[in-house]
Structures are given as C-alpha cells and as structure tokens.
Amino acid sequence: MSEIPRKSLILSVDQKFGNIIIPWLKEQNLIKTEFKIITHQLKLYIPIKNLPENFSKKKEKYSLETYSIDSKESQHFLQKKEKKKKNSLKDLIKLVVPSELNALIPRSFDILGSIAIIELNREEHLKLRPFIFKIGELLLKNNPHLDSVYEKAGNIDGIYRTRHFKYIVGKKSTITEYRENQCRFLIDIERTFFTPRLAFERNRISNIEINLNSNGIIWDMFCGVGPYLIQIARKYPKNEYIGTDINPDAIRLAKQNVDLNKMNKYNIDFVNLNVANIGENAYHYKLKGKVVRIIMNLPEKNIEFIKILPEYIHPNGCLLHIYQFNEKREDPLEEARKKLEINLTKVNLKIVQILSSRIVKPFSPALETTVIDAIISK
Ligand SMILES: C[S@@+](CC[C@H](N)C(=O)[O-])C[C@H]1O[C@@H](n2cnc3c(N)ncnc32)[C@H](O)[C@@H]1O
C-alpha cells in the first residue's frame, strides 16, 4: 500500500476510472502485459512495472492504491495470461516474409465485420509492403469469417470524416455488417464514418436512465450510419428520434440499419442534411423547441454548432452529450467543461447539471476525446 519506487506493483483503481488510468499507464508503457487486469468488488487491479510519473497528483484525484507485487494481498490479483493457442498474426506472417523482417511484423490487425484492415504503409513497416498480398491471402485462409482484406491508405479526413482504403485481396466490397451491443450495422468502411472504438461509449449512453418528456425528440446531429440512435431506441422504443448527417451514404445505410434491426415500427427518421442549414429546412419546424436530448459527435467542430441549439431545445431543458478533443497536458475534462460553458453562455444557455464527464479515448499524442453529459436550458 505504500509507494515503492522502481519496482513492480499492483495498482488498484475504481472501475469507473479505468478509462482514464489504463490509457495513462499504457502511454508510459507501464502495464505488465503478461498478467491479466483483475476486476474485484468494483475495483481494477493492474500489474505495473513501476510507479507512473506524477503519481501523487493522480493518486489523490482517483483514489489510487499500490501494493508491492510480492505482498500477500497481491498474489490474489496476479494471474498470468494464458498463451493463445491459435497462431498469432505474427506467427502466420513469419511463414511468408524473410526472417530478418520478423521484428517489423505488426502484432494485430483490425477487423470490421468480414473485412480485415492492415496497415503496412507506415515508415516502420515499409519493408514488409512487397509481401502485402501474400499476407492478405494468409489472413483470408486462416480466418474463415473474413471476406476481404483492405489496407488503410490515409487518415480520417474531410467533411464526411472518412478515409481511403486500398483493396488487397478477397471480395471487392467496402460494405460489411458489424455487430455491436446486440445491434447490427451495415457500414461502408470507405464512404461512411464508423469506429468500433466507440462501442463502450454507445452502450453507456444508451443505458443512461432519464425521464424524458414524452413529447420530446431525441436528435443525433451527426448520426453517421445510426449507431447511437438505434442503440438508444432499443432501450426507449416509445420515444421519437431524428438523426441528421451531411453524408448521403451514411443516411442511406442508417435507414437500412433500421430495417436490419427490425425497428421499422419505431419512430426513427434519418435525414440527409447539413446541420448548418437546418434553419432553411422543413426539419427546422419539426425540431423547434422539442428536443429533449441531443448527441453531438463531431468533436472537431461541435463547439461551432452550439449556436444553433437555443431554437431547438425544449423549454424544460435538454440532455446534451457533447464530444470534444481536449489537451492531454492540462486537465482535459476541465478544459471541455470550460469550453462548453463559455460557448453556451454566448448564446444565453446554461448548464443546469453535469451528469457525468469522461475521457472516451485518446485521439492523438496530444489530445483526448472527451464527452460531457449535461442538462442544459435557457
Ligand atoms: C465523427 S462522425 C460520427 C458518426 C456517428 N455519430 C458514429 O458514432 O458513428 C461525424 C459525422 O458528422 C457528419 N457531418 C459533418 N459535418 C456535418 C454537418 N455540417 N451536418 C451534418 N452532418 C455532418 C459526417 O458526415 C460524419 O458522419
């Protein structure tokens, strides 16, 4: 329980802070990955190599405790991970590349539905690129649920927040079905935004219990292929939902996803619309003064869209879920709260209550993606 510097330890933290503390430890490469992270009585027990930087600051804020790895109480929380029986990607690739390149082989690859996504165009992997087709074929041969292999060919970019992919091998289609939190989603990896890294977040949002005004509308301003609204509607089938997105392909798939999840009888409407122009659209009248809950997931631009909120929020207030990119080096959640408050004040809105705020995931070495769930009103 005391601080033992430069020595393996077990660090315990409340489960609810896991999303902050685990990435912080990973960033410093401190997690002893050969051991499992154990959950016990709402706490996580994380084996680490030694004390993290700025430990005392975080210790107080997140009630962290450390145990010497040799102590009696630690033994209960020290469980080695079982070795994977299946051949790892690395072992498979070793079969087709010269042994001097073994050290460059990535440990894993992303899978979205039936599409495997590999990334061999970064500087450190360039020597493996001549083998990319052989690697792709191996992946398909060893993973019967996969249909195609694509390679990332750029960053997420543009107004639709999409990226280019290069076809490698298998079926030539960028559309696939992805399952998340008991729902099914058609996504187009090249033409629509979708990230599986928000699965926990979408589950969390759809489980927030609130008493909504039954005449109110739940609006996902930047809905993509509809993963937020479809998951919330599953929990609250009687409410009215509107999702808007500027990308016609996203809206086309969102509508198909309503059918795919057998929700045609629900009151969900997906609309292809640039939210900046909503004032000139028929949906302006539909939403005016009726919105009881808003999801704003366009972190780089959300703040610009706050100015349109006053016309649409319900006179009794509205629950807002707003995502931002905030600086890691300061307190990202505090920065997120301040920016939100300043921009709401500019349009005569106020925060009535912050229900929760959390770091969702890292966005870049310098920025975190944050979310604030706040009740706002005039
Ligand atoms: C980060 S994605 C979020 C998608 C979805 N919420 C999800 O979790 O998959 C942001 C979305 O905002 C859309 N978008 C960008 N600018 C927009 C605008 N002015 N009006 C409406 N949608 C917009 C993009 O097309 C993209 O689908």
CSV table of C-alpha atoms and ligand atoms in Angstrom, one decimal:
chain,number,residue,atom,x,y,z
A,1,MET,CA,0.0,0.0,0.0
A,2,SER,CA,2.9,2.3,0.2
A,3,GLU,CA,4.8,3.9,-2.7
A,4,ILE,CA,7.7,1.6,-3.7
A,5,PRO,CA,9.6,3.3,-6.5
A,6,ARG,CA,11.2,1.4,-9.4
A,7,LYS,CA,9.6,-1.9,-8.6
A,8,SER,CA,6.7,-4.0,-9.9
A,9,LEU,CA,3.5,-3.2,-8.2
A,10,ILE,CA,-0.2,-3.8,-8.4
A,11,LEU,CA,-2.2,-0.6,-8.8
A,12,SER,CA,-5.9,-0.5,-7.8
A,13,VAL,CA,-8.4,1.9,-9.1
A,14,ASP,CA,-12.2,2.2,-9.1
A,15,GLN,CA,-13.6,0.6,-12.2
A,16,LYS,CA,-15.3,3.8,-13.3
A,17,PHE,CA,-11.8,5.5,-13.7
A,18,GLY,CA,-10.4,2.6,-15.7
A,19,ASN,CA,-10.8,4.5,-19.0
A,20,ILE,CA,-8.6,7.3,-17.7
A,21,ILE,CA,-6.0,5.3,-15.8
A,22,ILE,CA,-5.4,2.4,-18.2
A,23,PRO,CA,-4.5,4.7,-21.2
A,24,TRP,CA,-2.4,6.8,-18.9
A,25,LEU,CA,-0.4,3.7,-17.8
A,26,LYS,CA,-0.2,2.4,-21.4
A,27,GLU,CA,1.2,5.8,-22.6
A,28,GLN,CA,4.1,5.3,-20.2
A,29,ASN,CA,4.4,1.6,-21.2
A,30,LEU,CA,4.0,0.6,-17.6
A,31,ILE,CA,1.4,-2.2,-17.8
A,32,LYS,CA,2.8,-5.7,-17.2
A,33,THR,CA,1.0,-7.2,-20.2
A,34,GLU,CA,1.9,-10.8,-19.3
A,35,PHE,CA,-0.6,-10.6,-16.4
A,36,LYS,CA,-4.4,-10.1,-16.5
A,37,ILE,CA,-6.1,-7.0,-15.2
A,38,ILE,CA,-8.4,-8.4,-12.5
A,39,THR,CA,-11.8,-6.9,-11.5
A,40,HIS,CA,-12.9,-7.4,-7.9
A,41,GLN,CA,-15.6,-5.6,-6.0
A,42,LEU,CA,-15.8,-2.7,-8.5
A,43,LYS,CA,-12.1,-2.2,-8.5
A,44,LEU,CA,-9.5,-2.9,-11.1
A,45,TYR,CA,-6.1,-4.4,-10.1
A,46,ILE,CA,-3.5,-3.6,-12.7
A,47,PRO,CA,0.0,-5.1,-12.5
A,48,ILE,CA,2.5,-2.4,-13.5
A,49,LYS,CA,6.3,-2.2,-13.9
A,50,ASN,CA,6.9,0.7,-11.6
A,51,LEU,CA,5.3,4.0,-10.4
A,52,PRO,CA,3.9,6.2,-13.1
A,53,GLU,CA,5.0,9.8,-13.5
A,54,ASN,CA,3.0,12.4,-11.5
A,55,PHE,CA,1.6,9.5,-9.4
A,56,SER,CA,0.9,11.6,-6.3
A,57,LYS,CA,-1.3,14.0,-8.2
A,58,LYS,CA,-3.4,11.3,-9.8
A,59,LYS,CA,-3.4,9.2,-6.6
A,60,GLU,CA,-5.4,11.7,-4.7
A,61,LYS,CA,-7.8,12.5,-7.6
A,62,TYR,CA,-8.6,8.9,-8.5
A,63,SER,CA,-8.0,7.3,-5.1
A,64,LEU,CA,-5.3,5.0,-6.5
A,65,GLU,CA,-3.6,2.5,-4.2
A,66,THR,CA,-0.5,0.4,-4.9
A,67,TYR,CA,0.6,-2.9,-3.5
A,68,SER,CA,4.0,-4.4,-3.7
A,69,ILE,CA,3.9,-7.3,-6.2
A,70,ASP,CA,5.5,-9.7,-3.6
A,71,SER,CA,3.0,-8.9,-0.9
A,72,LYS,CA,0.5,-11.4,0.3
A,73,GLU,CA,-2.6,-9.5,-0.8
A,74,SER,CA,-1.1,-9.1,-4.3
A,75,GLN,CA,-1.0,-12.8,-5.0
A,76,HIS,CA,-4.8,-12.9,-5.4
A,77,PHE,CA,-4.6,-10.3,-8.2
A,78,LEU,CA,-1.6,-11.7,-10.0
A,79,GLN,CA,-2.8,-14.1,-12.8
A,80,LYS,CA,-0.7,-14.8,-15.8
A,81,LYS,CA,-2.5,-14.6,-19.2
A,82,GLU,CA,-3.0,-17.9,-20.9
A,83,LYS,CA,-0.9,-18.3,-24.1
A,84,LYS,CA,-3.1,-18.1,-27.2
A,85,LYS,CA,-3.5,-21.5,-28.7
A,86,LYS,CA,-4.2,-20.1,-32.2
A,87,ASN,CA,-1.4,-19.0,-34.4
A,88,SER,CA,-1.0,-15.3,-34.0
A,89,LEU,CA,-0.9,-13.0,-37.0
A,90,LYS,CA,2.8,-12.6,-36.3
A,91,ASP,CA,3.4,-16.4,-36.5
A,92,LEU,CA,1.5,-16.6,-39.7
A,93,ILE,CA,3.3,-13.8,-41.4
A,94,LYS,CA,6.6,-15.2,-40.4
A,95,LEU,CA,5.8,-18.0,-42.9
A,96,VAL,CA,5.9,-15.7,-45.9
A,97,VAL,CA,8.5,-13.0,-45.1
A,98,PRO,CA,12.3,-13.3,-44.8
A,99,SER,CA,13.3,-13.8,-41.2
A,100,GLU,CA,15.3,-10.5,-41.0
A,101,LEU,CA,11.9,-8.7,-41.3
A,102,ASN,CA,10.2,-10.6,-38.4
A,103,ALA,CA,10.8,-7.8,-36.0
A,104,LEU,CA,8.7,-5.4,-38.2
A,105,ILE,CA,5.6,-7.6,-38.3
A,106,PRO,CA,2.6,-5.9,-36.5
A,107,ARG,CA,1.1,-7.9,-33.7
A,108,SER,CA,-2.5,-7.4,-34.7
A,109,PHE,CA,-4.9,-6.0,-37.3
A,110,ASP,CA,-8.4,-4.5,-37.2
A,111,ILE,CA,-11.5,-6.4,-38.2
A,112,LEU,CA,-14.7,-4.7,-39.1
A,113,GLY,CA,-17.4,-7.3,-39.9
A,114,SER,CA,-15.9,-9.5,-42.6
A,115,ILE,CA,-13.2,-7.1,-43.6
A,116,ALA,CA,-9.6,-7.2,-42.2
A,117,ILE,CA,-7.8,-3.9,-42.2
A,118,ILE,CA,-4.0,-4.0,-42.3
A,119,GLU,CA,-1.7,-1.0,-42.0
A,120,LEU,CA,1.7,-1.5,-43.7
A,121,ASN,CA,2.4,1.9,-45.1
A,122,ARG,CA,3.9,3.5,-42.1
A,123,GLU,CA,7.6,4.1,-42.2
A,124,GLU,CA,8.4,1.3,-39.8
A,125,HIS,CA,6.6,-1.3,-41.9
A,126,LEU,CA,7.6,-0.3,-45.4
A,127,LYS,CA,10.0,-3.2,-45.9
A,128,LEU,CA,7.0,-5.6,-45.4
A,129,ARG,CA,4.9,-4.0,-48.2
A,130,PRO,CA,6.2,-6.2,-51.0
A,131,PHE,CA,4.6,-9.1,-49.1
A,132,ILE,CA,1.2,-7.5,-48.6
A,133,PHE,CA,-0.7,-9.7,-51.0
A,134,LYS,CA,0.7,-12.9,-49.5
A,135,ILE,CA,-0.1,-11.6,-46.0
A,136,GLY,CA,-3.7,-10.8,-47.1
A,137,GLU,CA,-4.1,-14.3,-48.6
A,138,LEU,CA,-2.9,-15.8,-45.4
A,139,LEU,CA,-5.3,-13.8,-43.4
A,140,LEU,CA,-8.3,-14.9,-45.5
A,141,LYS,CA,-7.1,-18.6,-45.4
A,142,ASN,CA,-6.8,-18.6,-41.7
A,143,ASN,CA,-9.9,-16.7,-40.8
A,144,PRO,CA,-13.0,-18.3,-42.4
A,145,HIS,CA,-15.3,-15.4,-41.3
A,146,LEU,CA,-13.3,-12.9,-43.3
A,147,ASP,CA,-14.2,-12.0,-46.9
A,148,SER,CA,-11.7,-9.3,-47.8
A,149,VAL,CA,-8.5,-7.6,-46.8
A,150,TYR,CA,-8.0,-3.8,-47.3
A,151,GLU,CA,-5.2,-1.5,-46.3
A,152,LYS,CA,-5.6,1.9,-44.7
A,153,ALA,CA,-4.5,4.5,-47.3
A,154,GLY,CA,-4.8,7.8,-45.5
A,155,ASN,CA,-6.1,9.5,-42.4
A,156,ILE,CA,-9.7,10.2,-41.5
A,157,ASP,CA,-10.4,13.3,-43.4
A,158,GLY,CA,-12.9,15.7,-45.0
A,159,ILE,CA,-16.4,16.8,-44.0
A,160,TYR,CA,-17.7,13.2,-44.0
A,161,ARG,CA,-14.9,12.1,-41.7
A,162,THR,CA,-13.9,9.1,-43.9
A,163,ARG,CA,-10.6,7.6,-45.1
A,164,HIS,CA,-9.4,5.9,-48.3
A,165,PHE,CA,-8.6,2.2,-48.3
A,166,LYS,CA,-6.5,0.1,-50.8
A,167,TYR,CA,-8.0,-3.2,-51.9
A,168,ILE,CA,-5.6,-6.1,-51.2
A,169,VAL,CA,-7.4,-9.4,-51.7
A,170,GLY,CA,-10.8,-11.2,-51.5
A,171,LYS,CA,-14.2,-9.8,-52.2
A,172,LYS,CA,-14.0,-6.3,-53.7
A,173,SER,CA,-16.6,-4.6,-51.4
A,174,THR,CA,-16.1,-2.0,-48.7
A,175,ILE,CA,-19.6,-2.7,-47.3
A,176,THR,CA,-19.8,-5.1,-44.4
A,177,GLU,CA,-22.1,-5.9,-41.5
A,178,TYR,CA,-20.8,-5.1,-38.0
A,179,ARG,CA,-22.4,-6.2,-34.7
A,180,GLU,CA,-22.2,-4.1,-31.7
A,181,ASN,CA,-24.1,-4.3,-28.3
A,182,GLN,CA,-26.7,-6.7,-29.7
A,183,CYS,CA,-27.4,-4.5,-32.8
A,184,ARG,CA,-26.4,-4.9,-36.4
A,185,PHE,CA,-25.0,-2.2,-38.6
A,186,LEU,CA,-24.2,-2.0,-42.3
A,187,ILE,CA,-21.2,0.2,-42.7
A,188,ASP,CA,-19.1,1.2,-45.7
A,189,ILE,CA,-15.5,1.5,-44.5
A,190,GLU,CA,-14.6,3.9,-47.3
A,191,ARG,CA,-17.8,6.0,-47.7
A,192,THR,CA,-19.0,6.4,-44.1
A,193,PHE,CA,-17.5,7.1,-40.7
A,194,PHE,CA,-17.6,4.2,-38.3
A,195,THR,CA,-15.4,3.3,-35.4
A,196,PRO,CA,-15.8,0.2,-33.2
A,197,ARG,CA,-13.8,2.1,-30.6
A,198,LEU,CA,-17.0,3.8,-29.5
A,199,ALA,CA,-18.8,0.6,-28.7
A,200,PHE,CA,-18.4,1.0,-24.9
A,201,GLU,CA,-19.4,4.7,-25.2
A,202,ARG,CA,-22.6,4.0,-27.2
A,203,ASN,CA,-23.6,1.3,-24.7
A,204,ARG,CA,-23.0,3.7,-21.8
A,205,ILE,CA,-25.1,6.5,-23.5
A,206,SER,CA,-27.9,4.1,-24.3
A,207,ASN,CA,-28.0,2.9,-20.7
A,208,ILE,CA,-28.3,6.4,-19.1
A,209,GLU,CA,-31.7,6.4,-17.4
A,210,ILE,CA,-33.6,9.6,-17.7
A,211,ASN,CA,-37.2,10.8,-17.5
A,212,LEU,CA,-37.7,12.3,-20.9
A,213,ASN,CA,-40.7,14.4,-21.8
A,214,SER,CA,-42.7,12.1,-23.9
A,215,ASN,CA,-43.4,14.8,-26.4
A,216,GLY,CA,-39.8,15.5,-26.9
A,217,ILE,CA,-37.4,14.4,-29.7
A,218,ILE,CA,-34.0,12.8,-29.4
A,219,TRP,CA,-31.7,14.3,-32.0
A,220,ASP,CA,-28.4,12.8,-33.1
A,221,MET,CA,-27.0,15.8,-35.0
A,222,PHE,CA,-24.1,13.9,-36.7
A,223,CYS,CA,-25.6,10.5,-36.8
A,224,GLY,CA,-23.4,8.6,-39.4
A,225,VAL,CA,-24.9,5.1,-40.1
A,226,GLY,CA,-27.1,5.5,-36.9
A,227,PRO,CA,-25.3,3.5,-34.2
A,228,TYR,CA,-26.2,5.9,-31.3
A,229,LEU,CA,-29.9,6.3,-32.1
A,230,ILE,CA,-30.5,2.7,-32.9
A,231,GLN,CA,-29.0,1.6,-29.6
A,232,ILE,CA,-30.8,4.2,-27.6
A,233,ALA,CA,-34.1,3.4,-29.3
A,234,ARG,CA,-33.7,-0.2,-28.4
A,235,LYS,CA,-33.8,0.8,-24.7
A,236,TYR,CA,-36.5,3.5,-25.1
A,237,PRO,CA,-38.7,2.3,-28.0
A,238,LYS,CA,-41.6,4.8,-27.4
A,239,ASN,CA,-39.6,8.0,-28.0
A,240,GLU,CA,-39.2,9.9,-31.2
A,241,TYR,CA,-35.8,10.0,-32.9
A,242,ILE,CA,-34.2,12.1,-35.6
A,243,GLY,CA,-30.7,11.6,-37.0
A,244,THR,CA,-29.1,14.1,-39.4
A,245,ASP,CA,-26.0,13.7,-41.4
A,246,ILE,CA,-24.5,15.6,-44.4
A,247,ASN,CA,-23.2,12.3,-45.9
A,248,PRO,CA,-25.9,10.7,-48.2
A,249,ASP,CA,-24.3,7.3,-48.0
A,250,ALA,CA,-24.4,7.4,-44.2
A,251,ILE,CA,-28.1,8.2,-44.2
A,252,ARG,CA,-28.8,5.5,-46.8
A,253,LEU,CA,-27.1,2.9,-44.6
A,254,ALA,CA,-28.7,4.3,-41.4
A,255,LYS,CA,-32.2,3.7,-42.9
A,256,GLN,CA,-31.2,0.2,-43.9
A,257,ASN,CA,-29.9,-0.4,-40.4
A,258,VAL,CA,-33.4,0.4,-39.0
A,259,ASP,CA,-34.7,-2.4,-41.2
A,260,LEU,CA,-31.8,-4.7,-40.3
A,261,ASN,CA,-32.6,-4.3,-36.6
A,262,LYS,CA,-36.3,-4.9,-37.2
A,263,MET,CA,-37.2,-1.4,-35.9
A,264,ASN,CA,-39.3,-0.2,-38.9
A,265,LYS,CA,-42.2,0.4,-36.5
A,266,TYR,CA,-40.1,2.7,-34.3
A,267,ASN,CA,-40.4,6.4,-34.6
A,268,ILE,CA,-36.9,7.0,-36.1
A,269,ASP,CA,-36.2,9.3,-39.0
A,270,PHE,CA,-32.8,9.7,-40.7
A,271,VAL,CA,-32.3,12.8,-42.8
A,272,ASN,CA,-29.6,13.8,-45.2
A,273,LEU,CA,-28.9,17.4,-44.1
A,274,ASN,CA,-26.2,19.9,-43.5
A,275,VAL,CA,-27.0,21.0,-39.9
A,276,ALA,CA,-25.6,24.4,-40.7
A,277,ASN,CA,-28.6,24.9,-43.0
A,278,ILE,CA,-31.3,23.4,-40.8
A,279,GLY,CA,-33.0,26.8,-40.4
A,280,GLU,CA,-34.0,26.6,-44.1
A,281,ASN,CA,-35.2,23.0,-43.9
A,282,ALA,CA,-38.6,21.5,-43.1
A,283,TYR,CA,-37.0,19.8,-40.1
A,284,HIS,CA,-36.5,23.2,-38.5
A,285,TYR,CA,-40.2,23.3,-37.7
A,286,LYS,CA,-40.3,19.7,-36.6
A,287,LEU,CA,-37.4,20.1,-34.1
A,288,LYS,CA,-38.1,23.7,-32.9
A,289,GLY,CA,-38.5,23.8,-29.1
A,290,LYS,CA,-39.0,20.0,-29.0
A,291,VAL,CA,-35.5,18.5,-28.5
A,292,VAL,CA,-35.1,16.8,-25.1
A,293,ARG,CA,-31.8,15.0,-25.8
A,294,ILE,CA,-29.0,15.8,-28.3
A,295,ILE,CA,-26.0,13.8,-29.3
A,296,MET,CA,-23.2,15.9,-30.8
A,297,ASN,CA,-20.4,13.7,-32.0
A,298,LEU,CA,-18.3,15.7,-34.4
A,299,PRO,CA,-15.5,16.6,-31.9
A,300,GLU,CA,-13.5,18.9,-34.0
A,301,LYS,CA,-16.5,21.2,-34.9
A,302,ASN,CA,-19.2,20.6,-32.2
A,303,ILE,CA,-18.5,23.9,-30.5
A,304,GLU,CA,-19.3,25.8,-33.7
A,305,PHE,CA,-22.7,24.2,-33.7
A,306,ILE,CA,-23.7,25.2,-30.2
A,307,LYS,CA,-25.1,28.5,-31.6
A,308,ILE,CA,-27.9,26.7,-33.2
A,309,LEU,CA,-29.1,24.9,-30.0
A,310,PRO,CA,-31.3,27.7,-28.5
A,311,GLU,CA,-34.0,27.4,-31.1
A,312,TYR,CA,-34.4,23.6,-30.8
A,313,ILE,CA,-34.0,22.7,-27.1
A,314,HIS,CA,-37.2,22.0,-25.1
A,315,PRO,CA,-38.3,24.8,-22.8
A,316,ASN,CA,-37.9,22.4,-19.8
A,317,GLY,CA,-34.3,21.7,-20.7
A,318,CYS,CA,-32.4,19.2,-22.7
A,319,LEU,CA,-29.8,16.5,-22.1
A,320,LEU,CA,-26.7,17.2,-24.2
A,321,HIS,CA,-23.9,14.6,-24.9
A,322,ILE,CA,-21.1,16.6,-26.5
A,323,TYR,CA,-17.7,15.2,-27.6
A,324,GLN,CA,-14.6,17.3,-27.9
A,325,PHE,CA,-10.8,17.0,-28.5
A,326,ASN,CA,-9.0,18.4,-25.4
A,327,GLU,CA,-5.4,18.9,-24.5
A,328,LYS,CA,-3.9,15.9,-22.6
A,329,ARG,CA,-1.2,18.0,-20.8
A,330,GLU,CA,-3.8,20.1,-18.9
A,331,ASP,CA,-6.9,18.6,-17.3
A,332,PRO,CA,-8.9,17.6,-20.4
A,333,LEU,CA,-12.2,17.3,-18.7
A,334,GLU,CA,-11.9,20.7,-17.1
A,335,GLU,CA,-11.0,22.2,-20.4
A,336,ALA,CA,-14.0,20.5,-22.0
A,337,ARG,CA,-16.3,21.8,-19.3
A,338,LYS,CA,-15.0,25.4,-19.6
A,339,LYS,CA,-15.3,25.5,-23.4
A,340,LEU,CA,-18.8,24.2,-23.2
A,341,GLU,CA,-19.8,26.7,-20.6
A,342,ILE,CA,-18.3,29.7,-22.4
A,343,ASN,CA,-20.0,28.8,-25.7
A,344,LEU,CA,-23.3,28.1,-24.1
A,345,THR,CA,-23.2,31.4,-22.3
A,346,LYS,CA,-22.6,33.2,-25.6
A,347,VAL,CA,-26.0,32.0,-26.8
A,348,ASN,CA,-27.8,32.6,-23.5
A,349,LEU,CA,-27.8,28.9,-22.5
A,350,LYS,CA,-26.6,27.5,-19.2
A,351,ILE,CA,-25.5,24.2,-17.7
A,352,VAL,CA,-28.1,23.1,-15.2
A,353,GLN,CA,-26.3,19.9,-14.1
A,354,ILE,CA,-23.4,17.9,-15.4
A,355,LEU,CA,-24.5,14.3,-15.1
A,356,SER,CA,-21.0,12.9,-16.0
A,357,SER,CA,-17.9,13.6,-18.0
A,358,ARG,CA,-15.2,11.2,-19.1
A,359,ILE,CA,-12.3,10.6,-21.3
A,360,VAL,CA,-13.5,8.4,-24.1
A,361,LYS,CA,-10.3,7.5,-25.9
A,362,PRO,CA,-7.0,9.1,-26.9
A,363,PHE,CA,-7.3,11.0,-30.2
A,364,SER,CA,-3.6,11.8,-30.8
A,365,PRO,CA,-0.4,12.0,-28.8
A,366,ALA,CA,-1.6,15.5,-27.5
A,367,LEU,CA,-5.3,15.2,-27.5
A,368,GLU,CA,-8.0,13.2,-25.7
A,369,THR,CA,-11.6,12.6,-26.9
A,370,THR,CA,-13.8,13.7,-24.1
A,371,VAL,CA,-17.6,13.6,-23.5
A,372,ILE,CA,-19.8,15.7,-21.2
A,373,ASP,CA,-23.3,14.6,-20.4
A,374,ALA,CA,-25.0,17.8,-19.3
A,375,ILE,CA,-28.6,19.1,-18.8
A,376,ILE,CA,-28.8,22.5,-20.4
A,377,SER,CA,-31.5,25.1,-20.5
A,378,LYS,CA,-32.2,28.8,-21.4
B,1,LIG,C1,-17.4,11.6,-36.1
B,1,LIG,S1,-18.7,11.1,-37.2
B,1,LIG,C2,-19.9,10.5,-36.1
B,1,LIG,C3,-20.8,9.5,-36.7
B,1,LIG,C4,-21.7,8.7,-35.7
B,1,LIG,N1,-22.2,9.5,-34.6
B,1,LIG,C5,-20.9,7.5,-35.2
B,1,LIG,O1,-20.7,7.4,-34.0
B,1,LIG,O2,-20.6,6.6,-36.0
B,1,LIG,C6,-19.3,12.7,-37.7
B,1,LIG,C7,-20.4,12.7,-38.7
B,1,LIG,O3,-20.8,14.1,-38.9
B,1,LIG,C8,-21.2,14.3,-40.3
B,1,LIG,N2,-21.1,15.7,-40.5
B,1,LIG,C9,-20.1,16.5,-40.7
B,1,LIG,N3,-20.4,17.8,-40.8
B,1,LIG,C10,-21.8,17.8,-40.8
B,1,LIG,C11,-22.8,18.8,-41.0
B,1,LIG,N4,-22.4,20.1,-41.2
B,1,LIG,N5,-24.1,18.5,-40.9
B,1,LIG,C12,-24.5,17.2,-40.7
B,1,LIG,N6,-23.6,16.2,-40.6
B,1,LIG,C13,-22.3,16.5,-40.6
B,1,LIG,C14,-20.2,13.4,-41.0
B,1,LIG,O4,-20.7,13.1,-42.3
B,1,LIG,C15,-20.0,12.2,-40.1
B,1,LIG,O5,-20.8,11.1,-40.5
